[in-house]
Amino acid sequence: KKLKKTRKPSTLKKRQTDQNSLSLNPVFQMLPNPFAELNDERRMQVIRELAENSERKYQEALTKIRQILVNYDPISMLSILASYGLTVSVGNNGIQDKDCEREFHQFQLEICQALVLQVDPEIFQYQPVTPDIVQEIWTALSDLMSAGHFREIEHTNDFLSKESAIKQVQHMVRGNTQLVRNWGYFSQVKTISHELYGDFDGLLGKSNGFSCSNVIALFQLLINEIELANTNRLLSFRDLYKLKDKAELVIKYHELIGASPGTAEQFIKTENFRLMSFKELFFMLMSHYDLRLHKLYEFSPKYLADKLEIDVTATRGILDFFSYKLGALKGDETEYLHLSNPIWLRPIIQIEDEKYFCALPQVFFSFVLPSVDRLVENIDPTALSKRRACYLEEKIVKIINRRFPEANTVSQLKWKLGNVEYETDLITFIDSHAII
């Protein structure tokens, strides 16, 4: 949620023309096979070398990331990565960049947060995070994920066996889905979650002090607050960039961060100020402000409770249930983080008794089903199973009736084949067709 930009009419017209000329028919392309000219022995050798090199690169990247996380402020690091890596510009024509074209993805920050939680909090050095360090860990995270994919390539000589083929397919599926997080549009995810778990609000309220609806509302609030804070940050810097006068830029920046005018005047008198161009000065101040980015992702139970208009004890209960403290994952295997990251179900970090940090509130909605299932299953797993089954049938009936209002729809239709009775969940009769 960033700055609005007006697209030039000529550009918009060209874009519309290009879209209108696109063919609706699917286009298939044959990808070149890099191993096509190799015999089986040489092919296995190349694949084996690729896996071994990837294993080495993976370990090097992992070591680099851990060194950086120990030496520098981990909360500030996660904040900067989230602000620069996971936010996009939204203008009059929608989102300005495509997720597939981005250099940084959500799963990379998820891994980074899990690695932060593996570190013993006593050994953090908390040095300030500078742009060069951000670039180092940004690159290392990218190397870690790409090398992690190739290091798992099956390089057995028995590559024609059924077992090997299954492993290769599994590896392909994992590689293609590690970026995927959404199972529906955000509005759909919220609606389904409310409808599915709303029946347990009373039960959870008595047991835990908060309801499923409270949980969904809290994470929605976190997303809204973070989007608004990031937008206001960029709007402030957009206004600063318009000034074009270096001295005025320094004075206005110090007003933004609440520093005294005297501090601004002292800096203006320095040689560094005199030698820097306006653009160099602007980006230096922006990097300085980034040291405060963690405040955009920090919340107290009281602040959230006031916003949600619920009891602060209930808010604290939600935050505790969905959070880890620093060092909570130090006994977990790093190998498992790629396919079963614990932060998927608990994306919040508790920093202090009254301070919680969340750079990835959207993770809750990506994994809302297993997350809320944990809550309900602790109380009544049987009721949850029944509710899911009933909800699925009820939802399908509603959708069919809305889409085909004139059709004859029959639920739970019983029929026999010989002496055996069967049941069909739903049949819709449309003209001469029976859609099961």
CSV table of C-alpha atoms in Angstrom, one decimal:
chain,number,residue,atom,x,y,z
A,1,LYS,CA,0.0,0.0,0.0
A,2,LYS,CA,2.2,2.8,-1.3
A,3,LEU,CA,2.2,5.9,-3.3
A,4,LYS,CA,-0.4,6.4,-6.0
A,5,LYS,CA,1.0,7.2,-9.5
A,6,THR,CA,-0.9,8.4,-12.5
A,7,ARG,CA,-0.1,6.5,-15.7
A,8,LYS,CA,0.2,8.6,-18.8
A,9,PRO,CA,-2.8,8.3,-21.2
A,10,SER,CA,-0.6,7.2,-24.1
A,11,THR,CA,0.9,4.4,-22.0
A,12,LEU,CA,-2.5,3.3,-20.8
A,13,LYS,CA,-3.9,3.3,-24.4
A,14,LYS,CA,-0.9,1.2,-25.6
A,15,ARG,CA,-1.4,-1.3,-22.8
A,16,GLN,CA,-5.1,-1.7,-23.6
A,17,THR,CA,-4.4,-2.3,-27.2
A,18,ASP,CA,-1.8,-4.9,-26.4
A,19,GLN,CA,-4.3,-6.7,-24.1
A,20,ASN,CA,-7.0,-6.7,-26.7
A,21,SER,CA,-4.7,-8.3,-29.2
A,22,LEU,CA,-3.7,-11.2,-27.0
A,23,SER,CA,-4.9,-14.6,-28.1
A,24,LEU,CA,-7.1,-16.5,-25.6
A,25,ASN,CA,-5.8,-19.9,-26.9
A,26,PRO,CA,-3.2,-21.7,-24.8
A,27,VAL,CA,0.4,-21.6,-26.2
A,28,PHE,CA,2.7,-24.5,-25.5
A,29,GLN,CA,6.4,-24.3,-25.6
A,30,MET,CA,9.0,-27.0,-25.4
A,31,LEU,CA,11.7,-26.2,-22.9
A,32,PRO,CA,15.3,-27.2,-24.0
A,33,ASN,CA,16.6,-30.2,-22.1
A,34,PRO,CA,20.2,-29.4,-21.0
A,35,PHE,CA,20.9,-33.1,-20.6
A,36,ALA,CA,19.6,-34.2,-24.0
A,37,GLU,CA,23.0,-34.8,-25.6
A,38,LEU,CA,24.5,-36.7,-22.6
A,39,ASN,CA,24.6,-40.4,-22.1
A,40,ASP,CA,23.2,-41.9,-18.9
A,41,GLU,CA,26.5,-42.0,-17.1
A,42,ARG,CA,27.5,-38.4,-17.9
A,43,ARG,CA,24.0,-37.2,-17.1
A,44,MET,CA,24.2,-38.8,-13.6
A,45,GLN,CA,27.6,-37.3,-13.1
A,46,VAL,CA,26.4,-33.8,-13.9
A,47,ILE,CA,23.3,-34.1,-11.7
A,48,ARG,CA,25.5,-35.4,-8.8
A,49,GLU,CA,27.9,-32.5,-9.2
A,50,LEU,CA,25.0,-30.1,-9.3
A,51,ALA,CA,23.6,-31.5,-6.0
A,52,GLU,CA,27.0,-31.5,-4.3
A,53,ASN,CA,27.8,-27.9,-5.4
A,54,SER,CA,24.3,-26.8,-4.2
A,55,GLU,CA,24.9,-28.5,-0.8
A,56,ARG,CA,28.1,-26.5,-0.4
A,57,LYS,CA,26.4,-23.2,-1.4
A,58,TYR,CA,23.5,-24.0,0.9
A,59,GLN,CA,25.8,-24.5,3.9
A,60,GLU,CA,27.8,-21.4,3.1
A,61,ALA,CA,24.7,-19.2,2.8
A,62,LEU,CA,23.3,-20.7,6.0
A,63,THR,CA,26.5,-19.9,7.9
A,64,LYS,CA,26.5,-16.4,6.5
A,65,ILE,CA,22.9,-15.7,7.5
A,66,ARG,CA,23.5,-17.0,11.1
A,67,GLN,CA,26.6,-14.8,11.5
A,68,ILE,CA,24.7,-11.7,10.4
A,69,LEU,CA,21.7,-12.5,12.6
A,70,VAL,CA,24.0,-12.9,15.7
A,71,ASN,CA,25.9,-9.8,15.1
A,72,TYR,CA,23.1,-7.4,14.2
A,73,ASP,CA,19.8,-6.4,15.6
A,74,PRO,CA,17.5,-9.3,14.5
A,75,ILE,CA,14.2,-7.5,15.0
A,76,SER,CA,15.4,-4.5,13.0
A,77,MET,CA,16.7,-6.8,10.3
A,78,LEU,CA,13.3,-8.6,9.9
A,79,SER,CA,11.6,-5.2,9.8
A,80,ILE,CA,13.8,-3.8,7.0
A,81,LEU,CA,13.5,-7.0,5.0
A,82,ALA,CA,9.7,-6.9,5.4
A,83,SER,CA,9.3,-3.3,4.4
A,84,TYR,CA,11.6,-3.4,1.3
A,85,GLY,CA,10.9,-7.0,0.3
A,86,LEU,CA,7.2,-7.6,0.9
A,87,THR,CA,5.5,-4.3,0.1
A,88,VAL,CA,4.5,-3.2,-3.3
A,89,SER,CA,3.3,0.1,-4.9
A,90,VAL,CA,-0.4,0.3,-5.6
A,91,GLY,CA,-1.6,3.0,-8.0
A,92,ASN,CA,-4.7,3.9,-10.1
A,93,ASN,CA,-4.0,0.9,-12.3
A,94,GLY,CA,-3.6,-1.6,-9.5
A,95,ILE,CA,-0.4,-3.3,-8.3
A,96,GLN,CA,2.7,-1.9,-10.0
A,97,ASP,CA,4.8,-5.1,-10.0
A,98,LYS,CA,4.2,-8.8,-10.3
A,99,ASP,CA,5.0,-11.2,-7.5
A,100,CYS,CA,6.7,-13.6,-9.9
A,101,GLU,CA,9.1,-10.8,-10.9
A,102,ARG,CA,10.2,-9.9,-7.3
A,103,GLU,CA,13.6,-10.7,-6.0
A,104,PHE,CA,12.5,-11.3,-2.5
A,105,HIS,CA,9.6,-13.5,-1.4
A,106,GLN,CA,7.6,-14.2,1.7
A,107,PHE,CA,9.0,-17.7,2.3
A,108,GLN,CA,12.5,-16.2,2.5
A,109,LEU,CA,11.5,-13.9,5.3
A,110,GLU,CA,9.7,-16.9,7.0
A,111,ILE,CA,12.9,-18.9,6.9
A,112,CYS,CA,14.8,-15.8,8.2
A,113,GLN,CA,12.4,-15.4,11.1
A,114,ALA,CA,12.7,-19.1,12.1
A,115,LEU,CA,16.5,-18.8,12.0
A,116,VAL,CA,16.3,-15.8,14.3
A,117,LEU,CA,14.2,-17.8,16.7
A,118,GLN,CA,16.9,-20.6,16.7
A,119,VAL,CA,19.5,-18.2,18.1
A,120,ASP,CA,20.1,-18.1,21.9
A,121,PRO,CA,19.0,-14.5,22.8
A,122,GLU,CA,21.9,-14.1,25.1
A,123,ILE,CA,24.4,-14.0,22.2
A,124,PHE,CA,22.8,-11.4,20.0
A,125,GLN,CA,25.1,-8.4,19.5
A,126,TYR,CA,22.4,-6.0,18.4
A,127,GLN,CA,24.6,-3.9,16.1
A,128,PRO,CA,22.8,-1.3,13.9
A,129,VAL,CA,21.6,-2.8,10.6
A,130,THR,CA,23.2,-0.8,7.7
A,131,PRO,CA,22.2,-1.0,4.0
A,132,ASP,CA,25.3,-3.1,3.1
A,133,ILE,CA,24.4,-5.7,5.7
A,134,VAL,CA,20.8,-5.8,4.4
A,135,GLN,CA,22.1,-6.5,0.9
A,136,GLU,CA,24.4,-9.3,2.3
A,137,ILE,CA,21.6,-11.2,4.0
A,138,TRP,CA,19.1,-10.5,1.1
A,139,THR,CA,21.6,-12.2,-1.2
A,140,ALA,CA,22.3,-15.0,1.2
A,141,LEU,CA,18.7,-15.8,1.7
A,142,SER,CA,18.2,-16.0,-2.1
A,143,ASP,CA,21.2,-18.2,-2.4
A,144,LEU,CA,20.0,-20.4,0.5
A,145,MET,CA,16.6,-21.0,-1.1
A,146,SER,CA,17.9,-21.7,-4.7
A,147,ALA,CA,20.7,-24.0,-3.4
A,148,GLY,CA,18.3,-25.7,-1.1
A,149,HIS,CA,16.1,-26.7,-4.1
A,150,PHE,CA,19.0,-28.2,-6.1
A,151,ARG,CA,20.7,-29.9,-3.2
A,152,GLU,CA,17.8,-32.3,-2.9
A,153,ILE,CA,17.9,-33.6,-6.5
A,154,GLU,CA,17.9,-37.3,-6.5
A,155,HIS,CA,21.1,-38.5,-8.2
A,156,THR,CA,20.8,-42.3,-7.9
A,157,ASN,CA,22.0,-44.4,-10.8
A,158,ASP,CA,18.6,-46.1,-10.7
A,159,PHE,CA,16.8,-43.1,-12.2
A,160,LEU,CA,14.5,-45.2,-14.3
A,161,SER,CA,12.9,-47.0,-11.3
A,162,LYS,CA,9.4,-46.2,-10.1
A,163,GLU,CA,10.6,-45.2,-6.7
A,164,SER,CA,13.1,-42.7,-8.1
A,165,ALA,CA,10.5,-41.3,-10.5
A,166,ILE,CA,8.1,-40.7,-7.5
A,167,LYS,CA,10.9,-38.8,-5.7
A,168,GLN,CA,11.6,-36.7,-8.7
A,169,VAL,CA,8.0,-35.7,-9.0
A,170,GLN,CA,7.8,-34.9,-5.3
A,171,HIS,CA,10.8,-32.8,-5.6
A,172,MET,CA,9.3,-30.9,-8.6
A,173,VAL,CA,6.1,-30.3,-6.7
A,174,ARG,CA,7.9,-29.0,-3.6
A,175,GLY,CA,10.1,-26.7,-5.8
A,176,ASN,CA,7.1,-25.2,-7.6
A,177,THR,CA,4.9,-24.7,-4.5
A,178,GLN,CA,7.4,-23.3,-1.9
A,179,LEU,CA,6.4,-19.8,-3.1
A,180,VAL,CA,2.6,-20.4,-2.9
A,181,ARG,CA,0.8,-19.1,0.1
A,182,ASN,CA,-2.7,-18.1,-0.9
A,183,TRP,CA,-5.6,-20.5,-1.3
A,184,GLY,CA,-8.1,-17.9,-2.3
A,185,TYR,CA,-8.7,-14.1,-2.6
A,186,PHE,CA,-8.2,-12.4,0.8
A,187,SER,CA,-11.9,-11.6,1.1
A,188,GLN,CA,-12.7,-15.2,0.4
A,189,VAL,CA,-10.3,-16.5,3.0
A,190,LYS,CA,-11.7,-14.2,5.6
A,191,THR,CA,-15.3,-15.1,4.7
A,192,ILE,CA,-14.8,-18.8,4.8
A,193,SER,CA,-12.8,-18.6,8.0
A,194,HIS,CA,-15.6,-16.7,9.7
A,195,GLU,CA,-18.3,-19.0,8.4
A,196,LEU,CA,-16.4,-22.2,9.3
A,197,TYR,CA,-15.2,-21.3,12.7
A,198,GLY,CA,-17.8,-18.8,13.9
A,199,ASP,CA,-19.9,-21.6,15.4
A,200,PHE,CA,-17.1,-22.1,18.0
A,201,ASP,CA,-16.9,-18.5,19.2
A,202,GLY,CA,-19.0,-19.2,22.3
A,203,LEU,CA,-17.1,-22.4,23.1
A,204,LEU,CA,-13.7,-20.8,22.7
A,205,GLY,CA,-14.8,-17.7,24.6
A,206,LYS,CA,-15.6,-19.8,27.7
A,207,SER,CA,-12.4,-21.9,27.4
A,208,ASN,CA,-9.7,-19.5,26.2
A,209,GLY,CA,-11.3,-16.1,26.9
A,210,PHE,CA,-11.3,-15.1,23.2
A,211,SER,CA,-13.1,-16.3,20.1
A,212,CYS,CA,-12.1,-17.3,16.6
A,213,SER,CA,-13.7,-14.0,15.3
A,214,ASN,CA,-11.4,-12.2,17.8
A,215,VAL,CA,-8.3,-13.9,16.3
A,216,ILE,CA,-9.3,-13.1,12.7
A,217,ALA,CA,-10.0,-9.5,13.6
A,218,LEU,CA,-6.7,-9.1,15.4
A,219,PHE,CA,-4.6,-10.3,12.4
A,220,GLN,CA,-6.7,-8.2,10.1
A,221,LEU,CA,-5.9,-5.2,12.3
A,222,LEU,CA,-2.2,-6.0,12.3
A,223,ILE,CA,-2.2,-6.0,8.4
A,224,ASN,CA,-4.1,-2.7,8.3
A,225,GLU,CA,-1.8,-1.1,10.8
A,226,ILE,CA,1.4,-2.2,9.1
A,227,GLU,CA,0.1,-1.2,5.6
A,228,LEU,CA,-0.9,2.2,6.9
A,229,ALA,CA,2.4,2.8,8.7
A,230,ASN,CA,4.4,1.8,5.7
A,231,THR,CA,2.3,4.1,3.5
A,232,ASN,CA,2.7,7.0,5.8
A,233,ARG,CA,6.5,6.4,5.9
A,234,LEU,CA,6.8,6.6,2.1
A,235,LEU,CA,4.5,9.6,1.9
A,236,SER,CA,6.7,11.4,4.4
A,237,PHE,CA,9.8,10.7,2.4
A,238,ARG,CA,8.1,11.7,-0.8
A,239,ASP,CA,7.4,15.1,0.7
A,240,LEU,CA,11.0,15.3,1.9
A,241,TYR,CA,12.3,14.5,-1.6
A,242,LYS,CA,10.3,17.4,-3.1
A,243,LEU,CA,12.2,19.9,-1.0
A,244,LYS,CA,15.4,19.8,-3.2
A,245,ASP,CA,17.2,22.0,-0.7
A,246,LYS,CA,19.7,20.1,1.5
A,247,ALA,CA,19.5,22.3,4.6
A,248,GLU,CA,15.7,22.2,4.5
A,249,LEU,CA,15.8,18.5,4.0
A,250,VAL,CA,17.9,18.0,7.1
A,251,ILE,CA,15.7,20.3,9.2
A,252,LYS,CA,12.4,18.6,8.1
A,253,TYR,CA,13.9,15.2,8.7
A,254,HIS,CA,14.9,16.0,12.2
A,255,GLU,CA,11.3,17.3,12.8
A,256,LEU,CA,10.0,13.9,11.4
A,257,ILE,CA,12.1,11.9,13.9
A,258,GLY,CA,11.4,14.3,16.8
A,259,ALA,CA,15.0,15.5,17.1
A,260,SER,CA,16.0,19.0,18.3
A,261,PRO,CA,16.6,21.8,15.8
A,262,GLY,CA,20.0,22.2,17.3
A,263,THR,CA,21.0,18.7,16.2
A,264,ALA,CA,20.0,19.5,12.6
A,265,GLU,CA,22.0,22.7,12.6
A,266,GLN,CA,25.1,20.9,13.9
A,267,PHE,CA,24.9,18.4,11.1
A,268,ILE,CA,24.5,21.1,8.5
A,269,LYS,CA,27.8,22.6,9.6
A,270,THR,CA,29.7,19.4,9.0
A,271,GLU,CA,31.9,18.7,6.0
A,272,ASN,CA,30.0,15.5,5.2
A,273,PHE,CA,26.9,17.6,4.6
A,274,ARG,CA,28.7,20.0,2.3
A,275,LEU,CA,30.2,17.2,0.2
A,276,MET,CA,27.1,15.1,-0.3
A,277,SER,CA,24.7,15.6,-3.2
A,278,PHE,CA,21.0,16.0,-2.4
A,279,LYS,CA,20.3,12.5,-3.5
A,280,GLU,CA,23.1,11.0,-1.4
A,281,LEU,CA,21.9,12.9,1.6
A,282,PHE,CA,18.3,11.8,1.0
A,283,PHE,CA,19.2,8.1,0.9
A,284,MET,CA,21.5,8.5,3.9
A,285,LEU,CA,18.6,9.9,5.9
A,286,MET,CA,16.3,7.2,4.7
A,287,SER,CA,18.7,4.5,5.8
A,288,HIS,CA,19.0,6.3,9.2
A,289,TYR,CA,15.2,6.2,9.5
A,290,ASP,CA,15.2,2.5,8.7
A,291,LEU,CA,16.7,1.9,12.1
A,292,ARG,CA,13.3,2.9,13.5
A,293,LEU,CA,11.4,0.6,11.1
A,294,HIS,CA,10.9,-2.0,13.9
A,295,LYS,CA,8.4,0.3,15.5
A,296,LEU,CA,6.0,-0.2,12.6
A,297,TYR,CA,5.8,-3.9,13.5
A,298,GLU,CA,5.6,-3.6,17.3
A,299,PHE,CA,2.4,-3.7,19.2
A,300,SER,CA,1.2,-3.8,22.8
A,301,PRO,CA,-1.8,-5.8,24.0
A,302,LYS,CA,-3.5,-2.7,25.3
A,303,TYR,CA,-3.1,-0.8,22.0
A,304,LEU,CA,-4.6,-3.7,20.1
A,305,ALA,CA,-7.4,-4.3,22.7
A,306,ASP,CA,-8.4,-0.6,22.4
A,307,LYS,CA,-8.5,-0.9,18.6
A,308,LEU,CA,-10.5,-4.1,18.7
A,309,GLU,CA,-12.7,-3.0,21.6
A,310,ILE,CA,-12.2,-6.3,23.4
A,311,ASP,CA,-10.7,-7.1,26.8
A,312,VAL,CA,-6.9,-6.7,27.1
A,313,THR,CA,-6.6,-10.1,28.7
A,314,ALA,CA,-8.3,-11.7,25.7
A,315,THR,CA,-5.9,-9.8,23.4
A,316,ARG,CA,-2.9,-11.0,25.4
A,317,GLY,CA,-4.2,-14.5,25.2
A,318,ILE,CA,-4.3,-14.4,21.4
A,319,LEU,CA,-0.8,-12.9,21.1
A,320,ASP,CA,0.6,-15.5,23.5
A,321,PHE,CA,-1.1,-18.4,21.6
A,322,PHE,CA,0.3,-17.2,18.2
A,323,SER,CA,3.8,-16.1,19.3
A,324,TYR,CA,7.3,-17.4,20.2
A,325,LYS,CA,9.9,-15.8,22.4
A,326,LEU,CA,13.4,-15.3,21.1
A,327,GLY,CA,15.3,-18.6,21.3
A,328,ALA,CA,12.2,-20.7,21.2
A,329,LEU,CA,13.3,-22.7,18.2
A,330,LYS,CA,16.9,-23.3,19.1
A,331,GLY,CA,16.4,-27.0,19.4
A,332,ASP,CA,14.5,-27.4,16.1
A,333,GLU,CA,16.2,-29.0,13.0
A,334,THR,CA,16.9,-26.4,10.3
A,335,GLU,CA,16.3,-29.0,7.6
A,336,TYR,CA,12.6,-29.1,8.6
A,337,LEU,CA,12.0,-25.4,8.3
A,338,HIS,CA,11.5,-25.5,4.5
A,339,LEU,CA,8.6,-27.9,4.6
A,340,SER,CA,7.2,-27.3,8.1
A,341,ASN,CA,8.1,-23.9,9.4
A,342,PRO,CA,6.8,-23.5,13.0
A,343,ILE,CA,6.2,-19.7,12.4
A,344,TRP,CA,3.4,-20.6,9.9
A,345,LEU,CA,1.2,-21.3,12.9
A,346,ARG,CA,2.8,-18.8,15.3
A,347,PRO,CA,4.0,-15.7,13.2
A,348,ILE,CA,4.4,-13.3,16.2
A,349,ILE,CA,7.5,-12.8,18.3
A,350,GLN,CA,7.1,-11.7,21.9
A,351,ILE,CA,9.9,-9.2,22.6
A,352,GLU,CA,8.9,-8.1,26.1
A,353,ASP,CA,6.0,-8.7,28.5
A,354,GLU,CA,4.0,-5.9,26.9
A,355,LYS,CA,5.6,-5.8,23.4
A,356,TYR,CA,5.0,-8.1,20.5
A,357,PHE,CA,6.5,-8.0,17.0
A,358,CYS,CA,4.9,-9.2,13.8
A,359,ALA,CA,6.4,-8.6,10.4
A,360,LEU,CA,4.3,-11.3,8.7
A,361,PRO,CA,0.6,-11.0,9.8
A,362,GLN,CA,-0.5,-12.3,6.4
A,363,VAL,CA,1.0,-15.7,7.3
A,364,PHE,CA,-1.9,-16.3,9.6
A,365,PHE,CA,-4.4,-16.1,6.7
A,366,SER,CA,-2.2,-18.3,4.5
A,367,PHE,CA,-2.4,-21.0,7.2
A,368,VAL,CA,-5.6,-20.0,8.9
A,369,LEU,CA,-7.2,-23.5,8.7
A,370,PRO,CA,-4.4,-25.4,10.7
A,371,SER,CA,-3.9,-22.4,12.9
A,372,VAL,CA,-7.5,-22.1,14.1
A,373,ASP,CA,-7.9,-25.9,14.0
A,374,ARG,CA,-5.3,-26.0,16.8
A,375,LEU,CA,-7.6,-23.8,19.0
A,376,VAL,CA,-10.7,-25.8,18.4
A,377,GLU,CA,-9.2,-29.3,18.5
A,378,ASN,CA,-8.0,-28.7,22.0
A,379,ILE,CA,-11.6,-28.4,23.1
A,380,ASP,CA,-13.7,-30.5,20.8
A,381,PRO,CA,-12.1,-32.3,17.8
A,382,THR,CA,-15.2,-34.3,17.0
A,383,ALA,CA,-17.3,-31.1,16.7
A,384,LEU,CA,-14.7,-29.6,14.4
A,385,SER,CA,-14.7,-32.6,12.0
A,386,LYS,CA,-18.5,-32.5,11.8
A,387,ARG,CA,-18.6,-28.8,11.2
A,388,ARG,CA,-16.1,-29.0,8.4
A,389,ALA,CA,-18.2,-31.7,6.6
A,390,CYS,CA,-21.5,-29.9,7.1
A,391,TYR,CA,-20.1,-26.6,6.1
A,392,LEU,CA,-18.7,-28.0,2.8
A,393,GLU,CA,-22.1,-29.4,1.7
A,394,GLU,CA,-24.0,-26.3,2.9
A,395,LYS,CA,-21.6,-23.9,1.1
A,396,ILE,CA,-21.8,-25.8,-2.2
A,397,VAL,CA,-25.6,-25.8,-2.1
A,398,LYS,CA,-25.6,-22.1,-1.6
A,399,ILE,CA,-23.2,-21.5,-4.4
A,400,ILE,CA,-25.2,-23.7,-6.8
A,401,ASN,CA,-28.5,-22.1,-5.9
A,402,ARG,CA,-27.0,-18.7,-6.4
A,403,ARG,CA,-25.5,-19.6,-9.8
A,404,PHE,CA,-28.5,-21.6,-11.1
A,405,PRO,CA,-31.6,-20.1,-9.5
A,406,GLU,CA,-34.0,-21.8,-11.9
A,407,ALA,CA,-32.4,-25.3,-11.6
A,408,ASN,CA,-33.7,-28.2,-9.6
A,409,THR,CA,-31.1,-29.0,-7.0
A,410,VAL,CA,-31.4,-32.0,-4.7
A,411,SER,CA,-29.2,-32.7,-1.7
A,412,GLN,CA,-28.3,-36.1,-0.2
A,413,LEU,CA,-30.1,-38.0,-2.9
A,414,LYS,CA,-30.3,-41.7,-2.1
A,415,TRP,CA,-30.3,-44.4,-4.8
A,416,LYS,CA,-29.8,-48.1,-5.3
A,417,LEU,CA,-27.6,-50.2,-7.5
A,418,GLY,CA,-28.9,-53.8,-7.1
A,419,ASN,CA,-29.4,-54.3,-3.4
A,420,VAL,CA,-26.8,-51.6,-2.3
A,421,GLU,CA,-28.0,-48.2,-1.4
A,422,TYR,CA,-25.8,-45.1,-2.2
A,423,GLU,CA,-26.0,-41.4,-1.5
A,424,THR,CA,-25.0,-38.5,-3.7
A,425,ASP,CA,-24.3,-35.2,-1.9
A,426,LEU,CA,-25.7,-32.9,-4.5
A,427,ILE,CA,-27.3,-33.1,-8.0
A,428,THR,CA,-28.4,-30.1,-10.1
A,429,PHE,CA,-30.7,-30.7,-13.0
A,430,ILE,CA,-30.2,-28.3,-15.9
A,431,ASP,CA,-32.3,-29.0,-18.9
A,432,SER,CA,-31.4,-32.6,-19.9
A,433,HIS,CA,-28.2,-32.6,-17.9
A,434,ALA,CA,-27.7,-33.9,-14.3
A,435,ILE,CA,-24.6,-32.4,-12.8
A,436,ILE,CA,-23.3,-34.3,-9.8
